[in-house]
Every structure is written in structure tokens, then in C-alpha cells.
Amino acid sequence: MRSLHALLITLAAALCGGDALAEQRFPPPDFSPGYSMPVTEAQGAPARDDARGYIDAAALAAALALASYLALGRRSRRGLVVLGIASLAYFGFYRHGCICPIGAIQNVVLAIADSGYALPLTAAIFFALPLLFTLFFGRAFCAAVCPLGAIQDIVLVSPVAVPGWLARALGLVPFVYLGAAVLLVAMGSTFLICRYDPFVGFFRLSAGLDLTIFGASLLVIGVFVGRPYCRFLCPYGALLGLVSRLSWRRVRITPAECIQCRLCEDSCPFGAITTPSPETPPARRAGKTALALTLLALPVVIGLGALAGRALSPAFAHTHATIRLAERVWLEDAGRVDGTTDQSDAFRATGLSTDDLYLAAGAVRAGFDTGTTLLGAFVGLVIGATLLRISLRRKRTEYEADPALCVACGRCYRYCPVEIDRRKKLEQAEGRAEQDDGSA
Amino acid sequence: MEAHDRSLFAALRSDVRAATRTALVTGAFVAITAAALVAYHLKGGAEEFIDSAEIAAMKSALAADPADDALKLRIQERDLAIREAYFARIERLDRGIYLLLGGLIAFVAALAWAASAASARRAAPVPGSTEPTAAAEARATLSSRWSIAALAVIAAGLGAAWTSRGDLAFLDQAVTAIEEAKAPPVFAPPDEVRKHWPRFRGPDGLGVSAYLNVPSSWNGASGEGILWKTEVPISADNSPVVWGNRVFLSGATRTRREVYCFDTATGALRWTGKVERIPGSRNGPEDIMEDTGYAAPTVATCGRRVYAIFANADLAAFDFDGARVWARNLGVPENHYGYASSLIVYRHLLIVSYDQATPEDNRSKFLALDTRNGKTVWEAIRPVSASWDTPIVITHEGADQLITCSNPLVIAYAPETGTELWRAECLNGDVAPSPVYAGGLVLTVNTGAQLSAIKPDGSGDVTETHIAWFAEDGLPDIVSPAATDDFVYLLTTDGLLTCYETKTGTKAYEQDIALMFNASPSIAGDKLYLISTKGVAIVLQIGPAYKELGRAELGEGVNASPAFQDGRIYIRGKKHLYCMGTR
């Protein structure tokens, strides 16, 4: 019985307080007599054809394959730029930025958290395919398939290097964003990633002023700072960064042995090129001490994160429609606000008791208490792991693209004399082959 | 020619000046277009479309006259015009966005051109002059650690700021209240209740003081015998209620309703509880009788909360610190003088007399609400007309009875369930005097009816069987009686005091006091307290003959009944609350 009540409350809250579900954007027109209202999908009209979704999935697969080839096989920056523009045109402006793998994270989480939600096949494909390609070929998706990456890549005109220490700290933000987005979806609050997609307003040529300013700011910053959203916000980028560490094949700056010319040193606008280890290594004892201290601090950092997360529970809980509705109804009943809202009116019209609403809100709050504690612990773990990674020394003998940071844009290729030499030889070989074909 | 074109293109490509100028022009275009779009966006228009006051007004007019076809047509035409204007605006915005997008593309291209031209002039990249060293690596590692720590601190600060906006205290309170309501109710035991003055006319509603050491003389002009007096923000005729160190009153106008808590030690107003924003509440009613006012009912307290009801049937509970616990509106009762029955608390139940209209209308009822949350526990529909008296709860042979009076019935209910126990048809007219209980008899009275002494041990209709005696002299129309086991006192508004023997109904005496009275008489030991509308208090000896012990002048009109506590009497005047006593 309690679960039934909870279900009813949740439904009522969703209907009353949902962001877009029940909200009527426009008042119904005052039609002339005799006008018959069209049947909407909710009233039994046939659902949309899913063929478009499958076409999108096929386009995604093709684009990923092509991007992988251009980045790793052909090593063509120009090809990647053209593919990026095409992806921006199709997935961005034509398909209005939806569905995209970044947002698909939420569909997948919702499917796991809510047994009543059936994950659309298209969403599953959009979520999994870029990860799968990354596992084999590095971040091909970021290279030239993601419309968000492409639009930032295009505006990157005068790159300025972000200091490594700053980039490292800001690089934690996508994990926090990812954790928060997962929590909010799992709790049934909101699709945070879609809600704050900075570029979807451009793709649809329609957005609120706040999002327009956010997106435009990112683009302006992106003129100087390479892909600020991808590097310092994108939650899917955080996942791809993790998976790309395990990639079967990935971007190599030089196609053969690195000659340590250092010409590529400043070529990456994303700070993804790591330098060879110094000739004289730092003192082993100091390094070991730092590592040991970091290891010891790890549980403390995780614990502090969990505590901080728990403290944020009420604020996170306010994103949930049931909590907001319960608060509104309580404030109305306590005489602390004037009038009523559409949501509170709709709730009262359901005939459900306020006790049921408060108990449902209490259950939601309990979920947030647990969820935010876990989120905080996760953030603590990410911070701890990053500190640990900083403390670990790896011997590098040549200039390499950091697999987690490299978006396979191909900019570094043209800085490498070995690559230039390879291209010349390739062009000569192609020229000879053409001549042979001609003489034949 | 081709070579010439190629060199021209190459020259243009490396022309920084041309590229910069193009970037400036396209940048200016973008800025102007963006500014124009923002200005157009901020100008608004969507709100007007979604919430057109003009259409709303016309629809209201149509609701008043649904057959007005011309108005319907005007609404349709206006609706269409607003919609067309809205979508034209959207179209203009769309065009602007396309312009902006085109400008942006040109701007970015120009920037890229400028950057490319500038880079062509720069020397080829030269490898850094410094080799990576262990010290540099260590510095970078340290910087990274500090930057992560700094970010964590900034995030913690932002989180703290965000947390301060997301308080869930309301949920704690709501869930606690629900859990409290599920637990067995907690209420003050009768012995504790009798130490205070928790309702109209004291603990049992009989106007009898538990304390004998109350003052009998004071002087409003000189201040003698008056501990303090405090102006009440909104005057009304409800009576003071006292619990511990708090005195409660209420006040209301047509549009404002308030509950007041005063400090017994100093008379300072501790808090004012605003009774507002209650779903379903309306101001008014408009046609209320001036003498009744908007806050005639006296508040009641259970010792933890105070409850107040007003003429518009707004009912609210406040805790002792002035926080509203719950509130509801019962719907304005049909009551031609205005709502005046006071609230009473029985255990964990708040009893509300909601008599209205006529017996035939079947709309009169008593409600028992859970004091913890205001939810209705029971409801008893009553075949009576509107009434203005306040019920009492008596204990007869170990069982509690809720005694209610109205035209034409006195009805006793089991207060826990609302089950009717007995009824007697012995009232008439507009019943305002409240019942009292003394000598084992329920005493009810109203002008135009009779003073009835009813034995409360019957069941069903006891009209013919349980009225021990009745009398017809000196029947009051407003003032409630006061009674001891030996004597019953009736006081009419125009000052006729009539004394009957409680056991037999034999009239002991009657005395014309030549003053007007609205406050009900009270008993403290062997003294009877009467307070006139001009604020003259008369203290009488209780007995078979009229014997005046003294008079005290307040200097301010009084309609409310006094509250008696240890060594003190609280009197509400027309404007002030007074505390009589010496300590």
C-alpha cells in the first residue's frame, strides 16, 4: 500500500512539478466553433517512426569508423576537419544535437535506476558505440564526430596554453559533473546534462538567454582555450578519457621513432603532449614518501568527500519535483507564501493527502542522503586518484600524446618532421604510381 | 594567369592587415546583431502571449454572460491577433539568429585567416630552450597538488553557499508531525489543565477560578492594583487565555487576522501570529454584525499550541513560539450575527462548534480536529440552527460528555467519538449563553426559552424525563450563567442579576444593577465577579442574598470575560490587556 502511495505521489509530482511534462507552453487557442482538436500522441496517435534513430546510429557508426581511419590510418588533420564540419552539420544543426552520446549517459542510468524505463536502442547505441571505438582506436568520437567538440574546434583560432597545474585541477570537474548527472537521473530529478547543454541552443537556434550566454561564453573562451567544454566539463569525455587509457590503438605523434626534435612540444592546444622524463630522475626517497602520504590520505579524502556530499544532500534534493512540490504545499499550508501554483493546485486536485506527499518526499530525501554521500566519496576518490597519479612516476622516452587528454584532432602530425618526411615519401610514391599508371 | 592568381591568393592569404580588418568588420557585425537580438529578446512579448490580461478580462466577462456571442468572436479575434504577433516575433528572432550565425562563421573564418597570416610571418617553431629537469617536474607536481587543493576549497565554498539555499527543515517538521500523529496522543492531564486558563471561561468553561487569592480591587485611573497594561494591536471582544507565562488573544479586521502572545511578567507582546495565506480563505464576510466583529471567538490552548478561529472560518494553530503549525479554512458559516463560538480543547482534540443556518438546512455540525495536524477526527451533523455559545465538557459518573447548546436542542456527545448521548429540547432563539455544570446538573439558558437544569444521566431524548427543574425569570441573551453547587446566577445584558438555588431552581433573589453587561460572570471562591461594558467590576458575596463587596473601575470598556490565575486577573478592555494583581 505504501509503495502504491509512493508511486501515486511520484506520478503526481511528475505531472505537477515536472519541468516540461505537464507544463503547457501556450494556452490553448480560442478556436472557432466546430474546430476539432488533433489527436496527440499521448491520446493514442501513432508514435514516431524510429527509422530516423537507426539512420542516426548508422551515421554515428560510419562517422566513428571514418574518424578512426583519418586519425590513425590516414593521419589527416584536413580530413578530420572536414568530417568534424559534416558531423556538426548533421548531428548538430540538422539533428539538433539530440540524441548524443553525452546525453545518452542519462538514458542508460535511468534504465538501470528505474525498472519502468525501457532504454531506447538508439540511446544504447549512442552511449556504447563511441566507448567501443575508443577502446579500440582512442577518442575518435571527440576527434571529429561530436558536434560539441567540432564547434569548439572550429572556433579555436588563437590557442593559448592552459598551465598544466590548472588544467589538471579543472580536469576533475567533468567527473564531478558526471557524478552529479548520474545521481540526479538515478533519483528521478532531471537530465542535468541535457538541461545545461551549452550548444544545443545554437543547434536549434533557440535557447534561453542564460544558456545562450553560457554557450557563447564557451565559444569565446574557445577561441583561445582549446575545447573548454570537452576538457573541463564534458562528463562523457571523462568516461572516454578513462577508456582511452586502455585503447588498443591510439594517436602517436610520430609515425616512426621519435627523433626528440621537440618541434611538437607546443603543438597541442589541449596540453595533451607529455614530454620525455628528465635525464636525472628526482630523488627516489622523496617520491616514495609523497606516494605513501598520498596513499594514506586517500581514505581521508574519500571520507571528507562523503561528508561534504552528505552536507549537500538538501540542496541536491531540491532539484527533485516531489521535494519542490512538498515544500510548496507545506509553505502554502503554513501560510508562508501567497497563493498557489499550478503544481500545488494539481496536487490538491488529485485528492492525495499531504502526509503521503511528505512521506514520499522523505523517501526521496533519504535517497539523496545516500546518493550524495556516494557522490562525495566518488569525488574524493577521483581527487585521491589524481593525486596518486601525480605522485607516480612513469619513465617516458619520447614525446607522447596522453591518451586520456588527446582528442585525436591531428594537429600535432604536421609538426613532426618524421611525419612530414613520411608524407613526402607517400606523395612521391603516389606520384610514381600515377606516372606508372599513365605510362602503362 | 594561373600563376598570377595563385600569387594574388597567396599574397591575400598572408595579408595580416586585410585579415584583421575583415575580422573587425565581421566582429562588429556580430556584436551589433547580438546586441539587437538581446534587446529584442529582453523586450519581452511571450509573457503577454501566454498570460494576456486582456483575454483574461474578456473571458471573465464571458463567464458572467456565456451567451454573449459577439464577445466570443472578439476573444477569438484578439487571441488570433496576439498569436500572429507572437509568431511574427519568433520569425524575426529566427532571422536574426541566422544573421548572427552567418556573421559568427565569417568572424571565425576571418580570425583564422588573421591567425594564419600572422603565423606565416612568424619564424618557424623553435624547440624550447630548457630541457625537462627533475626539479621542473617536481615543481609541476607540487603546483598540481596545490591547484587541486585550491579547487577543492573553492568547490567546498560554492557547495556551502549552495547548501544554505537548500534547507529541508520543512520536511523534518512535516515528517515529525506525521510520526507524532501516528504515536499515541500526548496531552496535558486535567490536573495540569486546571492550573491554567486554557479556554473561554477557564479550564472547564464554567467561569470558576482555581485560585482564591485573586484581587478584588483596582483602579484604572491611578494604576493601583494593576501590574501592567498593554495595548492590543487589533481590538476584539474575545477573552484572554493563559498558560504558564503566556497570555493569548486574537484580533481581526475584515482583511487581517492575528493571534497575540503576551508575557505574563511584563505584558510585552512576545509574538504576533499572522493568520493568512490559508488555502480556500477569503476576507470578510462583508455583512458581519459590528458588535460581533471578526474575532469574537476566544482562542484555546492545549499547553503546547494555541488555536484560533475567525469570522471567515480561518482556523490556525501556532506553537508557543509563534510558528504556525497548521491552518485550514472551514468555509464561512451562514451565521447572521457573525461567527462567535469559542474553541475548546479536549485531550488531543480541538472541538469546533460550526452551527449555522436553520435546523432544516442540516448544515450545523461539530468538528473534532486532531490538535497535532488539524485533521478532522470526527464530525457530528446537528439538526439545529446557528448558535454563538461555547460548549463545555463535563465528567459525570466517570464519563466525559460534550455539552452543546443551540436552537432548539441541548445535545450531549461522547467527546472522543462524537456519538450522541442524549438530547433535550429546551432552547429557542439565537442561543449565545454557554452552558454550565454545577451540583450534578447541566444548566442551559437563553432568552425566550428557559433556564433548564438537566440531569446528564439519560440517553436519547430526555426532554420529558431529565429536566430536573426550569425557570423563566431573568433569562440572558448573551451573558453565560455562573453557578456553584448551591446557586446559579443569571445576568442579562441590561444588568438584571437573578439568583436561583441550584438544587431546586427556587429563585433566591433578583437585583437590577443598572449597568450593561456582555462579559460573563466569574466565580473565585465565595466571590462573584461581574464586569460591565463600561469596565466597572462588581464583586459580590455568593449567597442567597445580594451583597456587594466592592467595586473597581477600569476606566475602559469591557466585553470580554476575565481570566483568573494565581493572584492575578487578566482583563481585556476595548483597547488594552490588563493584568490585575500585586505580584
PDB file of C-alpha atoms in Angstrom, chain A residues 35-145:
ATOM      1  CA  TYR A  35     -12.830  23.102 -34.663  1.00  0.00           C
ATOM      2  CA  SER A  36     -11.732  19.576 -33.909  1.00  0.00           C
ATOM      3  CA  MET A  37      -8.575  19.207 -31.875  1.00  0.00           C
ATOM      4  CA  PRO A  38      -5.966  16.925 -33.439  1.00  0.00           C
ATOM      5  CA  VAL A  39      -5.208  13.676 -31.649  1.00  0.00           C
ATOM      6  CA  THR A  40      -1.883  13.859 -29.858  1.00  0.00           C
ATOM      7  CA  GLU A  41       0.500  11.001 -29.257  1.00  0.00           C
ATOM      8  CA  ALA A  42      -0.497  10.863 -25.624  1.00  0.00           C
ATOM      9  CA  GLN A  43      -4.101  10.446 -26.707  1.00  0.00           C
ATOM     10  CA  GLY A  44      -3.347   7.449 -28.868  1.00  0.00           C
ATOM     11  CA  ALA A  45      -1.884   8.845 -32.066  1.00  0.00           C
ATOM     12  CA  PRO A  46       0.728   6.550 -33.592  1.00  0.00           C
ATOM     13  CA  ALA A  47       4.222   7.018 -32.221  1.00  0.00           C
ATOM     14  CA  ARG A  48       7.009   8.462 -34.349  1.00  0.00           C
ATOM     15  CA  ASP A  49       8.784   6.255 -36.732  1.00  0.00           C
ATOM     16  CA  ASP A  50      12.047   5.030 -35.190  1.00  0.00           C
ATOM     17  CA  ALA A  51      13.768   4.748 -38.565  1.00  0.00           C
ATOM     18  CA  ARG A  52      15.342   8.173 -38.056  1.00  0.00           C
ATOM     19  CA  GLY A  53      17.008   6.876 -34.900  1.00  0.00           C
ATOM     20  CA  TYR A  54      18.516   3.921 -36.721  1.00  0.00           C
ATOM     21  CA  ILE A  55      19.770   6.190 -39.504  1.00  0.00           C
ATOM     22  CA  ASP A  56      21.426   8.324 -36.826  1.00  0.00           C
ATOM     23  CA  ALA A  57      23.015   5.247 -35.262  1.00  0.00           C
ATOM     24  CA  ALA A  58      24.315   4.132 -38.673  1.00  0.00           C
ATOM     25  CA  ALA A  59      25.634   7.624 -39.343  1.00  0.00           C
ATOM     26  CA  LEU A  60      27.358   7.589 -35.977  1.00  0.00           C
ATOM     27  CA  ALA A  61      28.994   4.224 -36.677  1.00  0.00           C
ATOM     28  CA  ALA A  62      30.142   5.388 -40.103  1.00  0.00           C
ATOM     29  CA  ALA A  63      31.482   8.662 -38.738  1.00  0.00           C
ATOM     30  CA  LEU A  64      33.332   6.882 -35.951  1.00  0.00           C
ATOM     31  CA  ALA A  65      34.888   4.438 -38.412  1.00  0.00           C
ATOM     32  CA  LEU A  66      35.906   7.252 -40.724  1.00  0.00           C
ATOM     33  CA  ALA A  67      37.284   9.349 -37.867  1.00  0.00           C
ATOM     34  CA  SER A  68      39.312   6.383 -36.623  1.00  0.00           C
ATOM     35  CA  TYR A  69      40.714   5.866 -40.086  1.00  0.00           C
ATOM     36  CA  LEU A  70      41.505   9.553 -40.599  1.00  0.00           C
ATOM     37  CA  ALA A  71      43.131   9.914 -37.197  1.00  0.00           C
ATOM     38  CA  LEU A  72      45.125   6.690 -37.052  1.00  0.00           C
ATOM     39  CA  GLY A  73      45.343   5.355 -40.577  1.00  0.00           C
ATOM     40  CA  ARG A  74      45.385   8.341 -42.854  1.00  0.00           C
ATOM     41  CA  ARG A  75      46.684  10.699 -40.124  1.00  0.00           C
ATOM     42  CA  SER A  76      44.864  13.525 -41.890  1.00  0.00           C
ATOM     43  CA  ARG A  77      44.105  16.675 -39.987  1.00  0.00           C
ATOM     44  CA  ARG A  78      42.322  18.117 -43.000  1.00  0.00           C
ATOM     45  CA  GLY A  79      40.135  15.035 -43.269  1.00  0.00           C
ATOM     46  CA  LEU A  80      39.247  15.281 -39.610  1.00  0.00           C
ATOM     47  CA  VAL A  81      38.320  18.949 -40.001  1.00  0.00           C
ATOM     48  CA  VAL A  82      36.026  18.161 -42.921  1.00  0.00           C
ATOM     49  CA  LEU A  83      34.450  15.257 -41.039  1.00  0.00           C
ATOM     50  CA  GLY A  84      34.042  17.472 -37.974  1.00  0.00           C
ATOM     51  CA  ILE A  85      32.191  20.082 -40.027  1.00  0.00           C
ATOM     52  CA  ALA A  86      29.993  17.383 -41.519  1.00  0.00           C
ATOM     53  CA  SER A  87      29.240  15.956 -38.058  1.00  0.00           C
ATOM     54  CA  LEU A  88      28.466  19.438 -36.774  1.00  0.00           C
ATOM     55  CA  ALA A  89      26.115  19.958 -39.675  1.00  0.00           C
ATOM     56  CA  TYR A  90      24.332  16.612 -39.316  1.00  0.00           C
ATOM     57  CA  PHE A  91      24.376  15.725 -35.605  1.00  0.00           C
ATOM     58  CA  GLY A  92      24.365  19.334 -34.537  1.00  0.00           C
ATOM     59  CA  PHE A  93      22.337  21.599 -36.751  1.00  0.00           C
ATOM     60  CA  TYR A  94      20.298  19.030 -38.661  1.00  0.00           C
ATOM     61  CA  ARG A  95      19.550  16.643 -35.795  1.00  0.00           C
ATOM     62  CA  HIS A  96      19.508  19.489 -33.278  1.00  0.00           C
ATOM     63  CA  GLY A  97      22.109  17.864 -31.073  1.00  0.00           C
ATOM     64  CA  CYS A  98      19.811  15.096 -29.919  1.00  0.00           C
ATOM     65  CA  ILE A  99      20.338  12.302 -29.320  1.00  0.00           C
ATOM     66  CA  CYS A 100      24.010  12.484 -28.464  1.00  0.00           C
ATOM     67  CA  PRO A 101      26.297  10.118 -26.538  1.00  0.00           C
ATOM     68  CA  ILE A 102      26.851  12.707 -23.824  1.00  0.00           C
ATOM     69  CA  GLY A 103      23.168  12.887 -23.020  1.00  0.00           C
ATOM     70  CA  ALA A 104      22.732   9.153 -23.555  1.00  0.00           C
ATOM     71  CA  ILE A 105      24.605   8.578 -20.280  1.00  0.00           C
ATOM     72  CA  GLN A 106      21.425   9.670 -18.579  1.00  0.00           C
ATOM     73  CA  ASN A 107      19.212   7.301 -20.539  1.00  0.00           C
ATOM     74  CA  VAL A 108      21.438   4.412 -19.545  1.00  0.00           C
ATOM     75  CA  VAL A 109      21.492   5.432 -15.885  1.00  0.00           C
ATOM     76  CA  LEU A 110      17.738   5.909 -15.862  1.00  0.00           C
ATOM     77  CA  ALA A 111      17.257   2.457 -17.366  1.00  0.00           C
ATOM     78  CA  ILE A 112      19.369   0.993 -14.571  1.00  0.00           C
ATOM     79  CA  ALA A 113      17.742   3.010 -11.799  1.00  0.00           C
ATOM     80  CA  ASP A 114      14.153   2.847 -12.969  1.00  0.00           C
ATOM     81  CA  SER A 115      12.853  -0.557 -13.948  1.00  0.00           C
ATOM     82  CA  GLY A 116       9.871   1.133 -15.550  1.00  0.00           C
ATOM     83  CA  TYR A 117      12.025   2.883 -18.109  1.00  0.00           C
ATOM     84  CA  ALA A 118      12.878   0.982 -21.267  1.00  0.00           C
ATOM     85  CA  LEU A 119      16.176   2.099 -22.753  1.00  0.00           C
ATOM     86  CA  PRO A 120      15.691   3.016 -26.424  1.00  0.00           C
ATOM     87  CA  LEU A 121      18.012   1.011 -28.664  1.00  0.00           C
ATOM     88  CA  THR A 122      19.251   4.198 -30.292  1.00  0.00           C
ATOM     89  CA  ALA A 123      20.238   5.653 -26.935  1.00  0.00           C
ATOM     90  CA  ALA A 124      22.056   2.444 -26.047  1.00  0.00           C
ATOM     91  CA  ILE A 125      23.940   2.512 -29.344  1.00  0.00           C
ATOM     92  CA  PHE A 126      24.820   6.175 -28.973  1.00  0.00           C
ATOM     93  CA  PHE A 127      26.127   5.532 -25.489  1.00  0.00           C
ATOM     94  CA  ALA A 128      28.103   2.373 -26.216  1.00  0.00           C
ATOM     95  CA  LEU A 129      29.478   2.843 -29.722  1.00  0.00           C
ATOM     96  CA  PRO A 130      31.864   5.749 -29.028  1.00  0.00           C
ATOM     97  CA  LEU A 131      33.117   3.929 -25.933  1.00  0.00           C
ATOM     98  CA  LEU A 132      33.701   0.799 -28.004  1.00  0.00           C
ATOM     99  CA  PHE A 133      35.564   2.730 -30.694  1.00  0.00           C
ATOM    100  CA  THR A 134      37.608   4.456 -28.000  1.00  0.00           C
ATOM    101  CA  LEU A 135      38.569   1.074 -26.591  1.00  0.00           C
ATOM    102  CA  PHE A 136      39.983   0.135 -29.980  1.00  0.00           C
ATOM    103  CA  PHE A 137      41.042   3.416 -31.621  1.00  0.00           C
ATOM    104  CA  GLY A 138      41.213   6.140 -28.982  1.00  0.00           C
ATOM    105  CA  ARG A 139      38.947   9.147 -28.848  1.00  0.00           C
ATOM    106  CA  ALA A 140      37.762   9.079 -32.424  1.00  0.00           C
ATOM    107  CA  PHE A 141      34.409  10.395 -31.281  1.00  0.00           C
ATOM    108  CA  CYS A 142      35.968  13.552 -29.859  1.00  0.00           C
ATOM    109  CA  ALA A 143      38.175  13.923 -32.918  1.00  0.00           C
ATOM    110  CA  ALA A 144      35.516  14.647 -35.483  1.00  0.00           C
ATOM    111  CA  VAL A 145      32.142  13.115 -34.616  1.00  0.00           C
TER     112      VAL A 145
END
